[in-house]
Coordinates of C-alpha atoms and ligand atoms in Angstrom, one line a residue:
M278 CA 6.6 36.6 -4.3
T279 CA 4.9 35.8 -1.2
E280 CA 2.5 32.7 -1.3
L281 CA -1.2 33.9 -0.8
S282 CA -2.7 32.4 2.2
K283 CA -5.6 29.5 1.5
A284 CA -8.2 32.3 2.1
A285 CA -6.9 34.9 -0.2
A286 CA -6.3 32.2 -2.8
F287 CA -9.8 30.7 -2.3
R288 CA -11.6 34.1 -2.4
Q289 CA -9.7 34.6 -5.9
R290 CA -11.0 31.5 -7.4
F291 CA -14.4 31.7 -6.2
F292 CA -14.8 35.1 -7.7
S293 CA -13.0 34.4 -11.0
A294 CA -13.7 30.9 -11.9
K295 CA -15.9 30.4 -15.0
K296 CA -17.5 27.3 -13.9
P297 CA -18.7 26.1 -10.7
L298 CA -15.9 25.3 -7.9
I299 CA -16.6 21.7 -6.1
I300 CA -15.8 21.1 -2.4
V301 CA -16.5 17.7 -1.1
G302 CA -17.7 17.1 2.5
A303 CA -15.5 15.4 5.2
H304 CA -15.1 15.2 9.0
D305 CA -11.4 14.6 9.6
G306 CA -7.9 15.2 8.1
L307 CA -7.7 11.7 6.3
G308 CA -11.1 12.9 4.4
A309 CA -9.7 16.0 3.5
Q310 CA -6.5 14.5 2.4
L311 CA -8.2 12.1 0.0
I312 CA -10.3 14.9 -1.3
E313 CA -7.0 16.9 -2.1
K314 CA -5.8 13.9 -3.8
H315 CA -8.6 14.0 -6.4
G316 CA -8.2 17.4 -7.3
F317 CA -11.3 19.1 -5.7
D318 CA -11.3 22.7 -5.0
G319 CA -11.7 22.3 -1.4
A320 CA -13.2 20.5 1.7
W321 CA -16.4 20.9 3.3
A322 CA -16.3 20.7 7.2
S323 CA -19.8 19.1 7.2
G324 CA -21.9 19.3 10.4
L325 CA -23.9 16.5 9.4
E326 CA -20.4 14.3 8.8
I327 CA -18.6 15.5 11.9
S328 CA -21.6 15.3 14.4
A329 CA -22.2 11.4 12.8
S330 CA -18.6 10.5 13.0
Y331 CA -19.0 11.4 16.8
G332 CA -22.2 9.2 16.9
V333 CA -24.5 12.2 17.7
P334 CA -27.3 13.9 16.1
D335 CA -26.7 17.0 13.8
A336 CA -28.5 19.2 16.0
N337 CA -25.9 21.3 17.6
I338 CA -25.2 18.8 20.2
L339 CA -21.4 19.4 19.9
T340 CA -20.1 22.7 20.8
M341 CA -18.2 25.3 18.4
T342 CA -14.8 24.1 19.8
Q343 CA -15.3 20.3 18.8
Y344 CA -16.5 21.5 14.9
L345 CA -13.5 24.0 15.0
E346 CA -11.1 21.3 16.1
R347 CA -12.1 19.0 13.0
S348 CA -11.9 21.7 10.8
L349 CA -8.7 22.7 11.9
E350 CA -7.5 19.1 11.5
M351 CA -8.7 19.1 8.2
N352 CA -7.1 22.3 6.8
M353 CA -3.6 21.4 8.5
A354 CA -3.9 17.6 7.1
S355 CA -4.5 18.9 3.5
G356 CA -3.1 22.0 1.2
I357 CA -6.8 22.7 0.1
P358 CA -9.0 25.5 1.6
V359 CA -11.6 24.1 4.1
V360 CA -15.1 25.9 3.8
C361 CA -16.9 25.3 7.2
D362 CA -20.4 24.6 8.1
V363 CA -21.0 26.7 11.3
D364 CA -24.7 26.0 11.5
T365 CA -26.6 29.2 13.1
G366 CA -23.4 30.5 14.4
Y367 CA -23.7 28.8 17.8
G368 CA -25.6 31.5 19.4
N369 CA -26.7 35.0 18.6
S370 CA -24.4 37.7 16.9
S371 CA -21.9 37.8 19.8
N372 CA -21.3 34.1 19.5
V373 CA -20.9 34.9 15.6
H374 CA -18.5 37.5 16.1
Y375 CA -16.4 35.1 18.3
M376 CA -16.9 32.3 15.8
V377 CA -15.5 34.3 12.9
Q378 CA -12.5 35.1 15.0
Q379 CA -11.7 31.8 15.8
Y380 CA -12.3 30.2 12.4
E381 CA -10.3 33.0 10.7
A382 CA -7.3 32.6 13.1
A383 CA -7.3 29.0 12.3
G384 CA -6.6 29.5 8.8
I385 CA -10.1 28.4 7.3
A386 CA -11.2 30.0 4.1
A387 CA -14.9 30.4 4.5
V388 CA -17.9 29.9 6.9
I389 CA -21.4 29.2 5.8
I390 CA -24.0 30.5 8.5
E391 CA -27.6 29.3 8.2
D392 CA -30.8 31.7 9.1
K393 CA -32.2 28.9 11.4
L394 CA -32.5 29.2 15.2
F395 CA -30.1 27.7 17.6
P396 CA -30.2 24.8 18.1
K397 CA -30.6 23.8 14.6
V398 CA -31.6 20.5 13.2
N399 CA -30.2 18.7 10.2
S400 CA -32.3 20.4 7.2
F401 CA -33.2 16.9 5.9
M402 CA -35.1 15.9 9.1
P403 CA -38.7 16.0 9.0
G404 CA -40.4 18.3 11.7
R405 CA -39.3 21.4 13.4
Q406 CA -37.2 24.1 11.2
E407 CA -37.3 27.2 12.8
L408 CA -36.1 30.2 11.2
A409 CA -34.6 33.4 12.6
S410 CA -36.1 36.6 11.6
I411 CA -34.6 38.4 8.6
V412 CA -33.6 41.4 10.8
E413 CA -31.8 39.2 13.5
F414 CA -29.9 37.1 10.8
C415 CA -28.8 40.3 9.0
G416 CA -27.4 41.4 12.3
K417 CA -25.5 38.4 12.7
L418 CA -24.0 38.7 9.0
E419 CA -22.8 42.1 9.9
A420 CA -21.2 40.9 13.2
A421 CA -19.3 38.2 11.1
K422 CA -17.9 40.6 8.4
A423 CA -17.0 43.3 11.2
A424 CA -15.0 40.4 13.1
Q425 CA -12.9 39.4 10.2
R426 CA -9.4 40.6 10.3
T427 CA -8.3 39.9 6.8
K428 CA -10.5 41.2 3.9
D429 CA -9.8 37.4 2.4
F430 CA -12.1 35.3 4.7
L431 CA -15.3 34.5 3.1
V432 CA -19.0 34.8 4.8
I433 CA -21.7 32.9 3.2
A434 CA -25.1 33.2 4.1
R435 CA -27.4 30.1 3.7
V436 CA -31.2 30.5 3.3
E437 CA -33.4 27.7 4.8
A438 CA -36.8 29.0 3.9
L439 CA -37.4 26.5 1.1
I440 CA -36.3 23.8 3.7
A441 CA -38.8 25.4 6.5
G442 CA -41.7 25.5 3.9
W443 CA -42.0 29.1 3.9
G444 CA -41.9 29.6 -0.2
M445 CA -40.1 31.0 -3.2
D446 CA -40.8 35.1 -2.3
E447 CA -39.3 34.6 1.1
A448 CA -36.5 32.8 -0.2
L449 CA -35.7 35.4 -2.7
K450 CA -36.4 38.1 0.0
R451 CA -34.0 36.5 2.6
A452 CA -31.3 35.9 -0.2
E453 CA -31.4 39.9 -1.1
A454 CA -31.5 41.1 2.4
Y455 CA -28.5 38.9 3.2
R456 CA -26.6 40.1 0.4
K457 CA -27.2 43.6 1.3
A458 CA -26.1 43.0 4.7
G459 CA -22.8 41.9 3.2
A460 CA -22.7 38.1 2.7
D461 CA -20.0 37.2 0.0
A462 CA -22.4 34.7 -1.3
I463 CA -25.8 32.7 -0.8
L464 CA -26.4 29.2 -0.4
I465 CA -29.5 28.4 -1.4
H466 CA -30.7 25.1 0.2
S467 CA -33.5 22.8 -1.1
K468 CA -34.7 19.3 -0.1
S469 CA -36.6 18.8 -3.3
K470 CA -36.3 15.5 -5.3
Q471 CA -36.6 17.8 -8.4
P472 CA -34.2 20.4 -9.4
D473 CA -37.3 22.6 -10.5
E474 CA -37.1 24.6 -7.1
I475 CA -33.6 25.5 -7.5
R476 CA -34.0 26.5 -11.2
T477 CA -37.0 28.8 -10.3
F478 CA -34.8 30.4 -7.4
L479 CA -31.8 30.9 -9.9
K480 CA -33.7 32.4 -12.7
A481 CA -35.6 34.9 -10.3
W482 CA -32.3 35.7 -8.8
K483 CA -30.7 36.9 -11.9
K484 CA -27.1 36.4 -10.9
R485 CA -27.1 39.3 -8.4
G486 CA -24.5 37.9 -6.3
P487 CA -22.6 34.5 -6.1
I488 CA -24.4 31.3 -5.4
V489 CA -23.9 27.9 -3.5
L490 CA -25.5 24.8 -3.9
V491 CA -25.8 21.4 -2.2
P492 CA -27.4 19.0 -4.6
T493 CA -27.8 15.9 -2.3
T494 CA -31.4 15.4 -3.0
Y495 CA -31.4 16.6 -6.5
P496 CA -28.6 15.0 -8.0
D497 CA -29.9 15.2 -11.6
L498 CA -29.0 19.0 -12.0
T499 CA -26.0 18.8 -14.3
Y500 CA -23.0 20.2 -13.8
E501 CA -23.0 21.8 -17.5
E502 CA -26.7 23.2 -16.5
M503 CA -25.5 24.6 -13.1
T504 CA -22.7 26.3 -14.8
K505 CA -25.2 28.0 -17.3
L506 CA -27.6 28.9 -14.3
G507 CA -24.4 30.9 -12.9
V508 CA -23.7 28.8 -9.9
N509 CA -20.5 29.6 -8.3
M510 CA -19.8 26.7 -6.2
I511 CA -21.4 23.2 -5.6
I512 CA -21.2 21.0 -2.3
F513 CA -21.1 17.2 -2.4
A514 CA -21.9 17.3 1.3
N515 CA -21.9 14.0 2.6
Q516 CA -21.4 11.2 -0.2
C517 CA -17.9 10.1 1.1
L518 CA -19.4 9.3 4.5
R519 CA -22.3 7.5 2.7
A520 CA -19.9 5.6 0.9
S521 CA -17.4 4.6 3.6
I522 CA -20.7 3.3 5.8
A523 CA -21.3 1.2 2.9
A524 CA -17.9 -0.3 2.4
M525 CA -17.7 -0.8 6.4
H526 CA -20.8 -2.6 6.3
D527 CA -19.5 -5.0 3.6
V528 CA -16.3 -5.8 5.3
L529 CA -17.9 -6.3 8.7
T530 CA -20.4 -8.7 7.3
V531 CA -17.8 -10.5 5.5
M532 CA -15.5 -10.9 8.6
Q533 CA -18.6 -11.7 11.1
T534 CA -19.7 -14.5 8.4
T535 CA -16.7 -16.0 7.4
K536 CA -14.3 -15.3 10.5
S537 CA -11.6 -14.0 8.1
T538 CA -10.4 -11.4 5.8
V539 CA -9.1 -13.5 2.8
S540 CA -11.8 -12.8 0.5
I541 CA -11.5 -9.0 1.3
E542 CA -7.8 -8.3 1.2
K543 CA -7.6 -7.3 -2.3
K544 CA -10.7 -4.8 -1.9
I545 CA -9.7 -3.1 1.0
A546 CA -6.8 -0.2 1.0
S547 CA -3.2 -1.6 1.9
V548 CA -1.6 -0.5 5.3
A549 CA 1.0 0.9 2.8
E550 CA -1.5 3.4 1.7
I551 CA -2.7 4.5 5.0
F552 CA 1.0 5.1 5.7
E553 CA 1.5 7.2 2.7
L554 CA -1.8 9.3 3.3
Q555 CA -0.8 10.1 6.7
G556 CA 2.8 11.1 5.9
M557 CA 4.7 8.3 7.3
M558 CA 7.5 8.2 4.6
K559 CA 7.9 12.3 4.9
M560 CA 8.3 11.7 8.8
K561 CA 10.8 9.1 8.1
D562 CA 12.8 11.6 5.5
H563 CA 12.3 14.2 8.1
E564 CA 14.0 12.0 11.1
K565 CA 17.0 11.4 8.9
K566 CA 17.7 14.9 8.9
Y567 CA 16.4 16.1 12.3
L568 CA 16.2 13.4 14.6
R569 CA 19.3 13.4 16.6
M570 CA 18.3 12.0 19.9
Q571 CA 19.1 8.5 19.6
K572 CA 21.7 7.0 17.5
P573 CA 20.7 3.4 16.2
V574 CA 22.5 0.9 18.2
H575 CA 22.8 -2.8 17.2
V576 CA 22.6 -4.7 20.4
I577 CA 24.4 -8.5 20.0
I578 CA 23.5 -10.7 23.0
P579 CA 25.8 -13.6 22.6
A580 CA 23.8 -16.7 24.1
A581 CA 25.2 -19.7 22.6
G582 CA 27.5 -21.4 25.4
V583 CA 27.1 -24.7 26.3
P584 CA 26.6 -24.3 30.1
N585 CA 29.1 -25.4 32.8
H586 CA 27.3 -24.5 35.8
E587 CA 27.1 -26.4 39.0
G588 CA 24.3 -27.3 41.4
A589 CA 20.6 -27.2 40.8
M590 CA 21.3 -24.6 38.2
A591 CA 23.3 -27.4 36.1
E592 CA 20.2 -29.8 36.6
A593 CA 18.1 -27.0 35.0
L594 CA 20.5 -26.2 32.1
K595 CA 20.5 -29.9 31.1
K596 CA 17.0 -29.2 29.6
Q597 CA 17.3 -25.5 28.6
P598 CA 20.0 -22.7 27.6
V599 CA 20.9 -20.2 30.2
A600 CA 18.7 -17.8 28.0
M601 CA 15.5 -19.3 28.9
L602 CA 16.2 -19.7 32.9
D603 CA 13.3 -18.5 34.6
I604 CA 13.5 -15.4 36.4
A605 CA 10.6 -14.6 38.6
G606 CA 8.4 -15.8 35.9
K607 CA 10.0 -14.5 32.7
P608 CA 13.0 -15.9 30.8
L609 CA 16.3 -14.3 31.5
I610 CA 16.7 -13.0 27.8
H611 CA 13.4 -11.5 28.3
R612 CA 14.1 -9.6 31.0
I613 CA 17.6 -8.5 29.5
I614 CA 15.8 -7.5 26.1
E615 CA 13.2 -5.3 28.0
N616 CA 15.9 -3.4 29.7
V617 CA 17.6 -3.0 26.4
N618 CA 14.1 -1.8 24.8
I619 CA 13.5 0.6 27.6
A620 CA 17.1 2.4 27.4
G621 CA 16.1 2.8 23.9
M622 CA 17.6 0.2 21.8
Q623 CA 15.2 -1.9 19.6
D624 CA 17.6 -3.5 17.1
V625 CA 18.5 -6.6 18.8
T626 CA 20.2 -10.0 17.7
V627 CA 20.3 -13.0 20.0
V628 CA 23.0 -15.4 19.2
T629 CA 21.9 -18.9 19.8
G630 CA 23.4 -22.1 20.1
Y631 CA 23.1 -24.9 22.7
K632 CA 19.5 -25.8 22.9
G633 CA 19.1 -22.4 20.6
D634 CA 15.5 -23.7 19.2
M635 CA 14.1 -23.1 22.7
V636 CA 14.9 -19.6 22.8
Q637 CA 11.9 -17.8 22.1
L638 CA 11.7 -13.8 21.8
A639 CA 8.9 -11.3 22.1
T640 CA 11.3 -8.6 20.4
G641 CA 14.4 -8.9 18.5
T642 CA 15.7 -11.6 16.2
T643 CA 17.7 -14.7 16.6
H644 CA 21.1 -15.8 14.9
S645 CA 22.0 -19.4 15.3
V646 CA 25.7 -20.8 15.3
G647 CA 24.8 -24.5 15.5
E648 CA 23.6 -26.7 18.4
K649 CA 27.3 -27.4 19.7
A650 CA 28.7 -23.7 19.9
V651 CA 32.2 -25.1 19.7
H652 CA 33.8 -21.9 19.2
G653 CA 34.7 -18.9 21.4
I654 CA 32.0 -15.6 22.0
L655 CA 34.0 -13.4 19.3
H656 CA 33.0 -16.0 17.1
S657 CA 29.2 -15.9 18.0
I658 CA 29.6 -12.1 17.4
L659 CA 31.4 -12.0 14.2
S660 CA 29.0 -14.7 12.9
V661 CA 26.1 -12.3 12.9
P662 CA 25.5 -11.1 9.2
N663 CA 26.3 -7.4 9.2
G664 CA 26.4 -7.5 12.9
M665 CA 29.0 -4.6 13.0
R666 CA 26.3 -1.8 11.9
D667 CA 25.6 1.8 13.2
S668 CA 26.8 1.6 17.0
V669 CA 26.9 -1.7 18.9
L670 CA 26.2 -2.8 22.4
I671 CA 27.7 -6.3 22.9
H672 CA 25.6 -7.5 25.9
Y673 CA 26.3 -11.0 27.7
G674 CA 23.6 -13.4 27.8
D675 CA 23.9 -14.2 31.4
V676 CA 23.9 -10.6 33.1
I677 CA 21.1 -8.5 33.7
V678 CA 21.9 -4.7 33.7
S679 CA 19.4 -1.9 34.8
H680 CA 18.0 0.2 32.2
E681 CA 19.1 3.2 33.6
N682 CA 22.8 1.8 33.5
L683 CA 22.5 0.9 30.0
R684 CA 21.2 4.4 29.0
S685 CA 24.2 6.1 30.9
F686 CA 26.9 3.6 29.4
I687 CA 25.8 4.4 25.9
E688 CA 25.8 8.2 26.4
T689 CA 29.6 8.4 25.8
D690 CA 32.0 10.0 23.3
D691 CA 34.6 7.3 23.9
P692 CA 34.5 5.2 20.6
I693 CA 35.0 1.8 22.6
S694 CA 34.0 1.5 26.4
I695 CA 33.2 -1.5 28.8
M696 CA 31.1 -1.7 31.6
I697 CA 33.3 -2.7 34.8
S698 CA 32.2 -3.2 38.4
P699 CA 34.3 -2.7 41.5
L700 CA 35.5 -6.0 43.1
Q701 CA 32.6 -7.7 44.8
R702 CA 31.8 -9.8 48.0
E703 CA 34.4 -11.7 49.2
G704 CA 35.0 -15.5 47.7
R705 CA 32.9 -14.5 44.5
Y706 CA 36.3 -15.0 42.8
A707 CA 37.5 -18.4 44.4
K708 CA 35.1 -20.5 42.4
K709 CA 35.8 -19.6 38.7
K710 CA 38.2 -17.7 36.4
F711 CA 37.1 -14.1 36.1
D712 CA 37.9 -11.3 33.7
F713 CA 39.5 -8.8 36.1
V714 CA 40.6 -5.3 34.9
S715 CA 43.4 -3.2 35.6
L716 CA 43.1 0.5 34.7
S717 CA 45.5 3.2 33.9
K718 CA 44.4 5.8 36.4
P719 CA 42.5 4.0 38.8
V720 CA 40.4 6.0 41.1
T721 CA 41.7 5.6 44.5
A722 CA 39.3 7.6 46.6
T723 CA 36.6 5.5 48.1
R724 CA 33.9 8.4 47.6
T725 CA 33.5 10.0 44.1
L726 CA 31.3 12.5 42.7
S727 CA 30.5 10.8 39.7
R728 CA 27.8 8.1 39.9
H729 CA 29.8 6.1 36.9
P730 CA 33.5 7.0 37.1
R731 CA 34.9 6.8 33.5
N732 CA 38.8 5.6 33.2
Q733 CA 40.9 4.0 30.8
L734 CA 41.7 0.3 30.4
K735 CA 45.3 -1.1 30.9
D736 CA 44.7 -4.7 31.0
L737 CA 42.0 -7.2 31.0
G738 CA 41.9 -11.0 31.4
G739 CA 41.9 -14.1 33.8
H740 CA 45.8 -13.7 34.1
I741 CA 45.4 -10.5 36.2
P742 CA 45.8 -11.5 40.0
E743 CA 42.9 -10.8 42.2
A744 CA 44.9 -8.9 44.3
Q745 CA 46.2 -6.3 41.7
A746 CA 42.7 -6.1 40.0
H747 CA 40.8 -3.0 40.0
G748 CA 37.6 -4.6 39.1
E749 CA 35.9 -6.8 37.2
F750 CA 34.4 -6.8 33.5
V751 CA 30.8 -6.8 33.5
G752 CA 30.4 -8.5 30.1
L753 CA 29.2 -5.3 28.2
V754 CA 31.0 -3.5 25.3
F755 CA 29.5 -0.3 23.8
L756 CA 31.2 0.9 20.0
N757 CA 30.2 4.2 18.7
P758 CA 30.5 4.0 14.9
E759 CA 34.1 5.3 15.1
G760 CA 34.5 2.5 17.6
V761 CA 33.2 -0.2 15.3
K762 CA 35.5 1.1 12.5
L763 CA 38.4 0.4 15.0
W764 CA 36.9 -2.8 16.0
K765 CA 36.8 -3.7 12.1
K766 CA 40.7 -2.7 11.7
V767 CA 41.8 -4.9 14.6
Q768 CA 39.5 -7.9 13.4
L769 CA 41.8 -7.8 10.1
T770 CA 44.6 -8.5 12.1
L771 CA 43.2 -11.8 13.6
K772 CA 44.4 -15.3 12.7
P773 CA 41.5 -17.4 11.6
S774 CA 42.1 -19.7 14.7
E775 CA 42.0 -16.7 16.7
Q776 CA 38.6 -15.3 15.1
K777 CA 37.4 -18.9 16.2
S778 CA 38.8 -19.4 19.6
F779 CA 39.0 -15.8 21.2
S780 CA 36.9 -14.6 24.2
L781 CA 35.6 -11.1 24.1
A782 CA 38.4 -10.3 26.6
D783 CA 40.9 -11.8 24.3
F784 CA 39.8 -9.3 21.5
L785 CA 40.0 -6.4 23.9
Q786 CA 43.4 -7.1 24.8
K787 CA 44.4 -7.3 21.2
M788 CA 42.7 -3.9 20.8
L789 CA 45.1 -2.4 23.5
Q790 CA 48.2 -3.9 21.9
H791 CA 47.0 -2.0 18.7
K792 CA 46.9 0.8 20.9
V793 CA 43.1 1.2 20.6
P794 CA 41.9 3.2 23.7
V795 CA 39.1 1.4 25.5
A796 CA 37.3 3.3 28.0
T797 CA 35.7 1.8 31.2
F798 CA 32.6 2.9 32.6
E799 CA 31.8 1.7 36.6
V800 CA 28.7 0.5 38.0
R801 CA 28.4 -0.1 41.5
A802 CA 25.1 -1.4 41.3
G803 CA 22.2 -2.2 39.1
W804 CA 23.5 -5.3 37.5
A805 CA 23.6 -9.0 38.4
E806 CA 25.3 -12.1 36.9
I807 CA 23.4 -15.3 36.7
H808 CA 25.7 -17.8 37.4
S809 CA 24.5 -19.7 40.6
D810 CA 21.3 -20.7 42.4
E811 CA 21.9 -17.7 44.9
D812 CA 22.0 -15.3 42.1
I813 CA 18.6 -16.4 40.8
T814 CA 17.1 -16.3 44.5
Q815 CA 18.4 -12.7 44.9
L816 CA 17.1 -11.6 41.4
E817 CA 13.7 -13.2 42.2
S818 CA 13.5 -11.5 45.6
L819 CA 14.2 -8.4 43.8
Y820 CA 11.8 -8.7 40.8
S821 CA 9.0 -9.8 43.2
A822 CA 9.3 -7.0 45.7
Ligands
SPV41 C1 -24.0 19.6 6.1 O1 -23.2 18.8 5.5 O2 -23.9 19.3 7.4 C2 -24.9 20.4 5.6 C3 -25.5 20.1 4.5 O3 -25.3 21.2 6.2 S1 -27.0 19.3 4.7 O4 -26.9 18.1 5.3 O5 -27.5 19.0 3.4 O6 -27.9 20.2 5.3
MG42 MG1 -24.9 21.0 8.4

């Protein structure tokens, strides 16, 4: 069985219910959701509420499109039918024709058109309340009924004769004319504080056709009496807006006078409730099923080591850890994490040790291995609780890699890959021990089509002579979930002493010994190591360029 459209279901209920349906005014999707939660029959896209929420008068200042957009928003956000206040239909019969096509196509269940002149003014506003002629308005109603494509859509005619002071006879005459012109129901509007005017009208009307009421000024008319009088639907048109304005005044007063929110925290809705209403949890479930864009990557940045640098940098590092070295006005670790974030990775753990208290992050968390950081880098990595989760990017704390390189690096089907660079400028390798790499099938051509040639690692470490090396290890390892499993297997074979003393290169070598394939990803540019004052000067000119 196919499900009825909202308009079809609403029409059925409107004409068959034994008691008046109740719809409630709103001006946005959230309002419609709350109304639905409380079990009402529908939402009223109120012209008063929508215009007030824009901060403008209820006098056709806004355009049809603006009202329609809000109505659509309410309709999409909720499962209840939306009945729309379309004022006078935004012009003459041609405007009404177009309006009905638009509202019906948007899935709106019903529109209520009033018999005033465009531009209208809210019915409760003293002063001009000009009525259209009966003839003209009947033409609009006929245009509306002719424009609808399905039989389900409801066109309700709103009689403003009592509002405009034209008297009961005129109101009854108009209601009858509109019924004959094809209106599905009549809304008889009154601004009287007593319900007598409405009682008189309804008694004289004698249930000739369905009736809608807006009991804003006559709240004393009970639901039971309205039921007896044969009312089909009532509209609580603006009470939610008025309630929210009062509530906002209250909290604003408290916040302004006490400069605190402590006393109101328990009275206001929680952020969790907002999340619930806007469907945040549903979105998360949806993402689990369908979002395949980015795999979660846990980034581990070992930055615990006691520095052994030379020159002016050594002086600076007596007072702070490498991670907090200033690179053109920002700590190195912030620059690293910024690139990692831009590359789409948000789950970051920085392992701190030496002067770890000084490591302050803007995003990401820290994990400390103690001030002395006596063990190797592998120990730092393994000490992160549940660190080897999802996919893992291990990123040395003293290299900066461009976000473009990072993004390409993790886009791989290889379970484990490491970032390498061709051998660098002369003399670089004289000063300290480097982890060189040798590849199983080295690219011999100096020109290659691939931006980042991928290859297989044959050997890695300081024991490879420079002359035989195909490149150097940059300090980044990426493991996809399969790679993480392989990592854990090899980890189980380590002796406790190895777990403590190993460098990352030692562990990668161990993987090779266990015949775990390690792929290499070559970068020729877009990375820098921060080891000397010269490195920092170079980076500063890059960042300030
Ligand atoms: C509205 O809610 O915009 C209405 C009802 O038209 S009333 O304000 O009572 O006229
Ligand atoms: Mg209105």
